[in-house]
């Protein structure tokens, strides 16, 4: 799996958009970009994933650059409950290689 | 509530004890996973089961013994653990193993302390 690089921590004001970057410069064509988050002492929660195109769901938007070497997770209106560690993960698409490899993530703190 | 439950939520055990962690998923998924999260370390994948068969065992010591009696239940049997085994143990499930478009759903975890 390609390695990802994320800033260790970020702050965001409540109500503002939180933009969390991730570099995955060694990503290959068949690797998906996944985002999970982990609120303190809870299990990780799936947020969104994408391959080439930008994606949006009820939780967030995922913007993937054209060369796929980086992506940004956008929480459009951050709330205090969005304070968590956010993990960017890339996963291969071949059968049998479905595992998630978590790095150290970005600790997002939403400030009132 | 993710549809994956884990019991107990907290466990303290001595190094000579035997205990078991239980995971149950109510999602109709076919794959289940055990992860370990030690303090200040990334999550580590321990075991993967697909359709009740173990498909991954990531160099986990034999003092951890998984069991998957059916596709809804997963156990982690613990015996003669060491203090460094103290961690948050997380269970997850996914609809299918081996297809990256299927996300994993995690339980709340069991906080294990070995004394």
PDB file of C-alpha atoms in Angstrom:
ATOM      1  CA  UNK A   1       0.000   0.000   0.000  1.00  0.00           C
ATOM      2  CA  UNK A   2       1.128   3.565  -0.726  1.00  0.00           C
ATOM      3  CA  UNK A   3       2.280   5.571   2.256  1.00  0.00           C
ATOM      4  CA  UNK A   4       0.339   8.659   3.273  1.00  0.00           C
ATOM      5  CA  UNK A   5       1.550  11.839   4.948  1.00  0.00           C
ATOM      6  CA  UNK A   6      -0.723  14.010   7.057  1.00  0.00           C
ATOM      7  CA  UNK A   7      -0.072  16.979   9.351  1.00  0.00           C
ATOM      8  CA  UNK A   8      -0.115  15.805  12.965  1.00  0.00           C
ATOM      9  CA  UNK A   9      -2.637  18.396  14.123  1.00  0.00           C
ATOM     10  CA  UNK A  10      -4.959  21.168  12.962  1.00  0.00           C
ATOM     11  CA  UNK A  11      -7.426  23.573  14.534  1.00  0.00           C
ATOM     12  CA  UNK A  12     -10.664  24.789  13.011  1.00  0.00           C
ATOM     13  CA  UNK A  13     -13.230  27.290  14.256  1.00  0.00           C
ATOM     14  CA  UNK A  14     -16.700  25.956  14.846  1.00  0.00           C
ATOM     15  CA  UNK A  15     -18.967  26.547  11.857  1.00  0.00           C
ATOM     16  CA  UNK A  16     -16.070  26.951   9.440  1.00  0.00           C
ATOM     17  CA  UNK A  17     -14.948  24.461   6.838  1.00  0.00           C
ATOM     18  CA  UNK A  18     -12.200  22.096   7.935  1.00  0.00           C
ATOM     19  CA  UNK A  19      -9.797  21.164   5.148  1.00  0.00           C
ATOM     20  CA  UNK A  20      -7.591  18.198   5.970  1.00  0.00           C
ATOM     21  CA  UNK A  21      -4.772  17.483   3.509  1.00  0.00           C
ATOM     22  CA  UNK A  22      -3.153  14.169   2.699  1.00  0.00           C
ATOM     23  CA  UNK A  23      -0.167  13.414   0.489  1.00  0.00           C
ATOM     24  CA  UNK A  24       0.064  10.046  -1.212  1.00  0.00           C
ATOM     25  CA  UNK A  25       2.664  10.726  -3.877  1.00  0.00           C
ATOM     26  CA  UNK A  26       3.434   7.025  -4.463  1.00  0.00           C
ATOM     27  CA  UNK A  27      -0.182   6.021  -5.050  1.00  0.00           C
ATOM     28  CA  UNK A  28      -0.742   3.680  -7.959  1.00  0.00           C
ATOM     29  CA  UNK A  29      -3.621   3.624 -10.395  1.00  0.00           C
ATOM     30  CA  UNK A  30      -5.588   0.901  -8.644  1.00  0.00           C
ATOM     31  CA  UNK A  31      -5.422   2.327  -5.129  1.00  0.00           C
ATOM     32  CA  UNK A  32      -8.398   3.994  -3.483  1.00  0.00           C
ATOM     33  CA  UNK A  33      -8.159   6.882  -1.030  1.00  0.00           C
ATOM     34  CA  UNK A  34     -10.129   6.283   2.165  1.00  0.00           C
ATOM     35  CA  UNK A  35     -10.824   8.546   5.118  1.00  0.00           C
ATOM     36  CA  UNK A  36     -11.760   7.387   8.595  1.00  0.00           C
ATOM     37  CA  UNK A  37     -11.930   9.272  11.855  1.00  0.00           C
ATOM     38  CA  UNK A  38     -11.605   8.201  15.469  1.00  0.00           C
ATOM     39  CA  UNK A  39     -13.206  10.134  18.258  1.00  0.00           C
ATOM     40  CA  UNK A  40     -11.415   9.698  21.558  1.00  0.00           C
ATOM     41  CA  UNK A  41     -11.564   6.109  22.874  1.00  0.00           C
ATOM     42  CA  UNK A  42     -14.073   4.993  20.251  1.00  0.00           C
ATOM     43  CA  UNK A  43     -13.706   2.785  17.189  1.00  0.00           C
ATOM     44  CA  UNK A  44     -12.817   4.400  13.853  1.00  0.00           C
ATOM     45  CA  UNK A  45     -15.696   5.624  11.732  1.00  0.00           C
ATOM     46  CA  UNK A  46     -15.772   5.474   7.950  1.00  0.00           C
ATOM     47  CA  UNK A  47     -16.190   8.883   6.292  1.00  0.00           C
ATOM     48  CA  UNK A  48     -15.700   8.660   2.538  1.00  0.00           C
ATOM     49  CA  UNK A  49     -13.584   7.107  -0.195  1.00  0.00           C
ATOM     50  CA  UNK A  50     -12.683   7.764  -3.828  1.00  0.00           C
ATOM     51  CA  UNK A  51     -10.526   6.604  -6.705  1.00  0.00           C
ATOM     52  CA  UNK A  52     -10.188   9.435  -9.220  1.00  0.00           C
ATOM     53  CA  UNK A  53     -13.230  11.655  -9.049  1.00  0.00           C
ATOM     54  CA  UNK A  54     -14.241  14.000  -6.287  1.00  0.00           C
ATOM     55  CA  UNK A  55     -16.821  12.539  -3.958  1.00  0.00           C
ATOM     56  CA  UNK A  56     -19.416  13.984  -1.604  1.00  0.00           C
ATOM     57  CA  UNK A  57     -21.678  12.430   0.974  1.00  0.00           C
ATOM     58  CA  UNK A  58     -23.651  13.618   3.973  1.00  0.00           C
ATOM     59  CA  UNK A  59     -20.531  13.805   6.123  1.00  0.00           C
ATOM     60  CA  UNK A  60     -17.844  15.296   3.915  1.00  0.00           C
ATOM     61  CA  UNK A  61     -16.351  15.962   0.502  1.00  0.00           C
ATOM     62  CA  UNK A  62     -13.207  14.383  -0.894  1.00  0.00           C
ATOM     63  CA  UNK A  63     -11.157  16.296  -3.423  1.00  0.00           C
ATOM     64  CA  UNK A  64      -8.487  14.268  -5.243  1.00  0.00           C
ATOM     65  CA  UNK A  65      -5.940  16.080  -7.398  1.00  0.00           C
ATOM     66  CA  UNK A  66      -5.753  15.190 -11.070  1.00  0.00           C
ATOM     67  CA  UNK A  67      -2.401  13.434 -10.621  1.00  0.00           C
ATOM     68  CA  UNK A  68      -3.848  11.632  -7.566  1.00  0.00           C
ATOM     69  CA  UNK A  69      -0.787  12.432  -5.490  1.00  0.00           C
ATOM     70  CA  UNK A  70      -2.759  14.291  -2.849  1.00  0.00           C
ATOM     71  CA  UNK A  71      -6.273  14.735  -1.574  1.00  0.00           C
ATOM     72  CA  UNK A  72      -8.238  16.936   0.798  1.00  0.00           C
ATOM     73  CA  UNK A  73     -11.072  15.978   3.083  1.00  0.00           C
ATOM     74  CA  UNK A  74     -13.510  18.821   3.598  1.00  0.00           C
ATOM     75  CA  UNK A  75     -15.935  19.037   6.508  1.00  0.00           C
ATOM     76  CA  UNK A  76     -18.109  21.908   5.309  1.00  0.00           C
ATOM     77  CA  UNK A  77     -19.345  23.199   8.673  1.00  0.00           C
ATOM     78  CA  UNK A  78     -17.250  21.827  11.493  1.00  0.00           C
ATOM     79  CA  UNK A  79     -18.911  21.215  14.859  1.00  0.00           C
ATOM     80  CA  UNK A  80     -17.399  20.405  18.233  1.00  0.00           C
ATOM     81  CA  UNK A  81     -18.369  16.767  17.655  1.00  0.00           C
ATOM     82  CA  UNK A  82     -16.001  16.660  14.690  1.00  0.00           C
ATOM     83  CA  UNK A  83     -13.014  16.860  17.029  1.00  0.00           C
ATOM     84  CA  UNK A  84     -11.205  13.596  16.318  1.00  0.00           C
ATOM     85  CA  UNK A  85      -8.160  11.995  14.706  1.00  0.00           C
ATOM     86  CA  UNK A  86      -8.627  11.759  10.942  1.00  0.00           C
ATOM     87  CA  UNK A  87      -6.884   9.000   9.001  1.00  0.00           C
ATOM     88  CA  UNK A  88      -6.130   9.048   5.289  1.00  0.00           C
ATOM     89  CA  UNK A  89      -5.530   5.538   3.928  1.00  0.00           C
ATOM     90  CA  UNK A  90      -4.877   4.150   0.473  1.00  0.00           C
ATOM     91  CA  UNK A  91      -6.021   0.639  -0.398  1.00  0.00           C
ATOM     92  CA  UNK A  92      -5.275  -1.572  -3.361  1.00  0.00           C
ATOM     93  CA  UNK A  93      -8.104  -2.953  -5.400  1.00  0.00           C
ATOM     94  CA  UNK A  94      -6.943  -6.512  -5.948  1.00  0.00           C
ATOM     95  CA  UNK A  95      -8.934  -9.235  -4.300  1.00  0.00           C
ATOM     96  CA  UNK A  96      -7.386 -10.350  -1.041  1.00  0.00           C
ATOM     97  CA  UNK A  97      -5.715  -7.037  -0.316  1.00  0.00           C
ATOM     98  CA  UNK A  98      -8.602  -5.381   1.429  1.00  0.00           C
ATOM     99  CA  UNK A  99      -6.865  -4.496   4.623  1.00  0.00           C
ATOM    100  CA  UNK A 100      -6.714  -1.037   6.156  1.00  0.00           C
ATOM    101  CA  UNK A 101      -3.324   0.251   7.287  1.00  0.00           C
ATOM    102  CA  UNK A 102      -3.746   3.172   9.645  1.00  0.00           C
ATOM    103  CA  UNK A 103      -1.012   5.772  10.093  1.00  0.00           C
ATOM    104  CA  UNK A 104      -0.880   8.389  12.830  1.00  0.00           C
ATOM    105  CA  UNK A 105      -3.484  10.695  11.251  1.00  0.00           C
ATOM    106  CA  UNK A 106      -4.329  14.353  11.861  1.00  0.00           C
ATOM    107  CA  UNK A 107      -5.742  15.390  15.195  1.00  0.00           C
ATOM    108  CA  UNK A 108      -8.440  17.975  14.375  1.00  0.00           C
ATOM    109  CA  UNK A 109      -9.588  20.223  17.185  1.00  0.00           C
ATOM    110  CA  UNK A 110     -12.717  22.261  16.565  1.00  0.00           C
ATOM    111  CA  UNK A 111     -12.639  25.407  18.641  1.00  0.00           C
ATOM    112  CA  UNK A 112     -15.831  27.107  19.890  1.00  0.00           C
TER     113      UNK A 112
ATOM    114  CA  UNK B   1     -24.230   2.923  16.827  1.00  0.00           C
ATOM    115  CA  UNK B   2     -22.443   1.102  14.015  1.00  0.00           C
ATOM    116  CA  UNK B   3     -24.105  -2.299  14.249  1.00  0.00           C
ATOM    117  CA  UNK B   4     -20.963  -3.833  15.756  1.00  0.00           C
ATOM    118  CA  UNK B   5     -20.990  -4.485  19.502  1.00  0.00           C
ATOM    119  CA  UNK B   6     -18.139  -5.540  21.734  1.00  0.00           C
ATOM    120  CA  UNK B   7     -18.142  -6.924  25.265  1.00  0.00           C
ATOM    121  CA  UNK B   8     -16.799  -6.262  27.756  1.00  0.00           C
ATOM    122  CA  UNK B   9     -15.990  -2.596  27.244  1.00  0.00           C
ATOM    123  CA  UNK B  10     -13.319  -2.686  29.937  1.00  0.00           C
ATOM    124  CA  UNK B  11     -11.300  -5.627  31.231  1.00  0.00           C
ATOM    125  CA  UNK B  12      -8.558  -5.895  33.818  1.00  0.00           C
ATOM    126  CA  UNK B  13      -6.772  -9.217  34.005  1.00  0.00           C
ATOM    127  CA  UNK B  14      -3.700 -10.693  35.590  1.00  0.00           C
ATOM    128  CA  UNK B  15      -0.953 -12.275  33.554  1.00  0.00           C
ATOM    129  CA  UNK B  16      -2.051 -15.793  34.497  1.00  0.00           C
ATOM    130  CA  UNK B  17      -5.738 -15.319  33.727  1.00  0.00           C
ATOM    131  CA  UNK B  18      -7.717 -16.544  30.748  1.00  0.00           C
ATOM    132  CA  UNK B  19     -10.391 -14.292  29.341  1.00  0.00           C
ATOM    133  CA  UNK B  20     -12.281 -13.790  26.093  1.00  0.00           C
ATOM    134  CA  UNK B  21     -13.375 -10.747  24.155  1.00  0.00           C
ATOM    135  CA  UNK B  22     -16.600 -10.958  22.204  1.00  0.00           C
ATOM    136  CA  UNK B  23     -17.695  -9.150  19.069  1.00  0.00           C
ATOM    137  CA  UNK B  24     -21.062  -9.347  17.362  1.00  0.00           C
ATOM    138  CA  UNK B  25     -22.162  -7.676  14.145  1.00  0.00           C
ATOM    139  CA  UNK B  26     -25.799  -7.136  13.183  1.00  0.00           C
ATOM    140  CA  UNK B  27     -25.103  -6.027   9.619  1.00  0.00           C
ATOM    141  CA  UNK B  28     -25.152  -9.316   7.721  1.00  0.00           C
ATOM    142  CA  UNK B  29     -21.479  -8.920   6.825  1.00  0.00           C
ATOM    143  CA  UNK B  30     -19.227 -11.769   5.758  1.00  0.00           C
ATOM    144  CA  UNK B  31     -15.847 -10.501   6.977  1.00  0.00           C
ATOM    145  CA  UNK B  32     -14.694  -9.687  10.510  1.00  0.00           C
ATOM    146  CA  UNK B  33     -11.455  -8.250  11.855  1.00  0.00           C
ATOM    147  CA  UNK B  34      -9.527  -7.808  15.094  1.00  0.00           C
ATOM    148  CA  UNK B  35      -7.294  -4.760  15.540  1.00  0.00           C
ATOM    149  CA  UNK B  36      -5.051  -3.696  18.397  1.00  0.00           C
ATOM    150  CA  UNK B  37      -4.460  -0.046  19.294  1.00  0.00           C
ATOM    151  CA  UNK B  38      -1.702   0.584  21.808  1.00  0.00           C
ATOM    152  CA  UNK B  39      -1.129   3.992  23.337  1.00  0.00           C
ATOM    153  CA  UNK B  40       0.375   6.429  20.853  1.00  0.00           C
ATOM    154  CA  UNK B  41       0.616   3.783  18.115  1.00  0.00           C
ATOM    155  CA  UNK B  42      -1.391   3.287  14.923  1.00  0.00           C
ATOM    156  CA  UNK B  43      -4.009   0.579  14.748  1.00  0.00           C
ATOM    157  CA  UNK B  44      -2.517  -2.810  13.966  1.00  0.00           C
ATOM    158  CA  UNK B  45      -4.460  -5.473  12.123  1.00  0.00           C
ATOM    159  CA  UNK B  46      -4.325  -8.783  14.003  1.00  0.00           C
ATOM    160  CA  UNK B  47      -6.708 -11.243  12.337  1.00  0.00           C
ATOM    161  CA  UNK B  48      -9.162 -11.382   9.462  1.00  0.00           C
ATOM    162  CA  UNK B  49     -11.989 -13.850   8.982  1.00  0.00           C
ATOM    163  CA  UNK B  50     -13.957 -14.245   5.787  1.00  0.00           C
ATOM    164  CA  UNK B  51     -16.986 -16.524   5.787  1.00  0.00           C
ATOM    165  CA  UNK B  52     -15.795 -17.946   9.116  1.00  0.00           C
ATOM    166  CA  UNK B  53     -12.372 -18.878   7.761  1.00  0.00           C
ATOM    167  CA  UNK B  54      -9.230 -17.149   8.967  1.00  0.00           C
ATOM    168  CA  UNK B  55      -7.601 -15.454   6.003  1.00  0.00           C
ATOM    169  CA  UNK B  56      -5.027 -13.266   7.753  1.00  0.00           C
ATOM    170  CA  UNK B  57      -2.849 -13.735  10.814  1.00  0.00           C
ATOM    171  CA  UNK B  58      -0.380 -10.901  11.075  1.00  0.00           C
ATOM    172  CA  UNK B  59       2.394 -12.443  13.191  1.00  0.00           C
ATOM    173  CA  UNK B  60       0.310 -12.303  16.342  1.00  0.00           C
ATOM    174  CA  UNK B  61       1.659 -14.174  19.394  1.00  0.00           C
ATOM    175  CA  UNK B  62      -0.084 -17.438  20.205  1.00  0.00           C
ATOM    176  CA  UNK B  63      -1.351 -16.062  23.521  1.00  0.00           C
ATOM    177  CA  UNK B  64      -4.040 -14.433  21.348  1.00  0.00           C
ATOM    178  CA  UNK B  65      -6.386 -17.006  19.856  1.00  0.00           C
ATOM    179  CA  UNK B  66      -9.278 -15.937  17.612  1.00  0.00           C
ATOM    180  CA  UNK B  67     -12.467 -17.874  16.991  1.00  0.00           C
ATOM    181  CA  UNK B  68     -15.246 -17.234  14.497  1.00  0.00           C
ATOM    182  CA  UNK B  69     -18.108 -19.693  15.089  1.00  0.00           C
ATOM    183  CA  UNK B  70     -20.387 -17.976  12.563  1.00  0.00           C
ATOM    184  CA  UNK B  71     -20.351 -14.888  10.393  1.00  0.00           C
ATOM    185  CA  UNK B  72     -21.972 -12.749  13.097  1.00  0.00           C
ATOM    186  CA  UNK B  73     -19.678 -13.547  16.016  1.00  0.00           C
ATOM    187  CA  UNK B  74     -15.972 -13.195  16.617  1.00  0.00           C
ATOM    188  CA  UNK B  75     -14.043 -13.982  19.765  1.00  0.00           C
ATOM    189  CA  UNK B  76     -10.518 -13.253  20.913  1.00  0.00           C
ATOM    190  CA  UNK B  77      -9.330 -15.665  23.575  1.00  0.00           C
ATOM    191  CA  UNK B  78      -6.575 -14.354  25.806  1.00  0.00           C
ATOM    192  CA  UNK B  79      -4.189 -16.319  28.033  1.00  0.00           C
ATOM    193  CA  UNK B  80      -0.918 -15.587  29.828  1.00  0.00           C
ATOM    194  CA  UNK B  81      -0.806 -12.040  28.534  1.00  0.00           C
ATOM    195  CA  UNK B  82       1.975  -9.566  29.187  1.00  0.00           C
ATOM    196  CA  UNK B  83       1.613  -5.976  30.459  1.00  0.00           C
ATOM    197  CA  UNK B  84       2.573  -4.698  26.986  1.00  0.00           C
ATOM    198  CA  UNK B  85      -0.605  -6.334  25.667  1.00  0.00           C
ATOM    199  CA  UNK B  86      -2.611  -3.629  27.428  1.00  0.00           C
ATOM    200  CA  UNK B  87      -4.415  -1.786  24.643  1.00  0.00           C
ATOM    201  CA  UNK B  88      -7.736  -1.008  23.012  1.00  0.00           C
ATOM    202  CA  UNK B  89      -8.911  -4.041  21.044  1.00  0.00           C
ATOM    203  CA  UNK B  90     -11.219  -3.206  18.186  1.00  0.00           C
ATOM    204  CA  UNK B  91     -13.461  -5.443  16.160  1.00  0.00           C
ATOM    205  CA  UNK B  92     -14.674  -4.513  12.692  1.00  0.00           C
ATOM    206  CA  UNK B  93     -16.771  -6.039   9.951  1.00  0.00           C
ATOM    207  CA  UNK B  94     -17.266  -5.482   6.246  1.00  0.00           C
ATOM    208  CA  UNK B  95     -19.725  -6.822   3.735  1.00  0.00           C
ATOM    209  CA  UNK B  96     -17.043  -8.602   1.783  1.00  0.00           C
ATOM    210  CA  UNK B  97     -13.343  -9.263   2.303  1.00  0.00           C
ATOM    211  CA  UNK B  98     -11.069  -8.561  -0.608  1.00  0.00           C
ATOM    212  CA  UNK B  99     -13.026  -5.729  -2.202  1.00  0.00           C
ATOM    213  CA  UNK B 100     -11.730  -2.260  -1.351  1.00  0.00           C
ATOM    214  CA  UNK B 101     -14.969  -0.485  -2.128  1.00  0.00           C
ATOM    215  CA  UNK B 102     -16.582  -1.964   0.975  1.00  0.00           C
ATOM    216  CA  UNK B 103     -15.875   0.025   4.088  1.00  0.00           C
ATOM    217  CA  UNK B 104     -15.248  -1.462   7.510  1.00  0.00           C
ATOM    218  CA  UNK B 105     -17.547  -0.777  10.442  1.00  0.00           C
ATOM    219  CA  UNK B 106     -15.886  -0.721  13.847  1.00  0.00           C
ATOM    220  CA  UNK B 107     -17.163  -1.558  17.282  1.00  0.00           C
ATOM    221  CA  UNK B 108     -16.473   0.630  20.316  1.00  0.00           C
ATOM    222  CA  UNK B 109     -13.563  -1.497  21.470  1.00  0.00           C
ATOM    223  CA  UNK B 110     -12.535  -3.290  24.647  1.00  0.00           C
ATOM    224  CA  UNK B 111     -10.027  -1.453  26.829  1.00  0.00           C
ATOM    225  CA  UNK B 112      -7.767  -4.196  28.197  1.00  0.00           C
ATOM    226  CA  UNK B 113      -5.373  -3.697  31.092  1.00  0.00           C
ATOM    227  CA  UNK B 114      -2.973  -6.495  32.009  1.00  0.00           C
ATOM    228  CA  UNK B 115      -1.586  -6.280  35.527  1.00  0.00           C
TER     229      UNK B 115
END
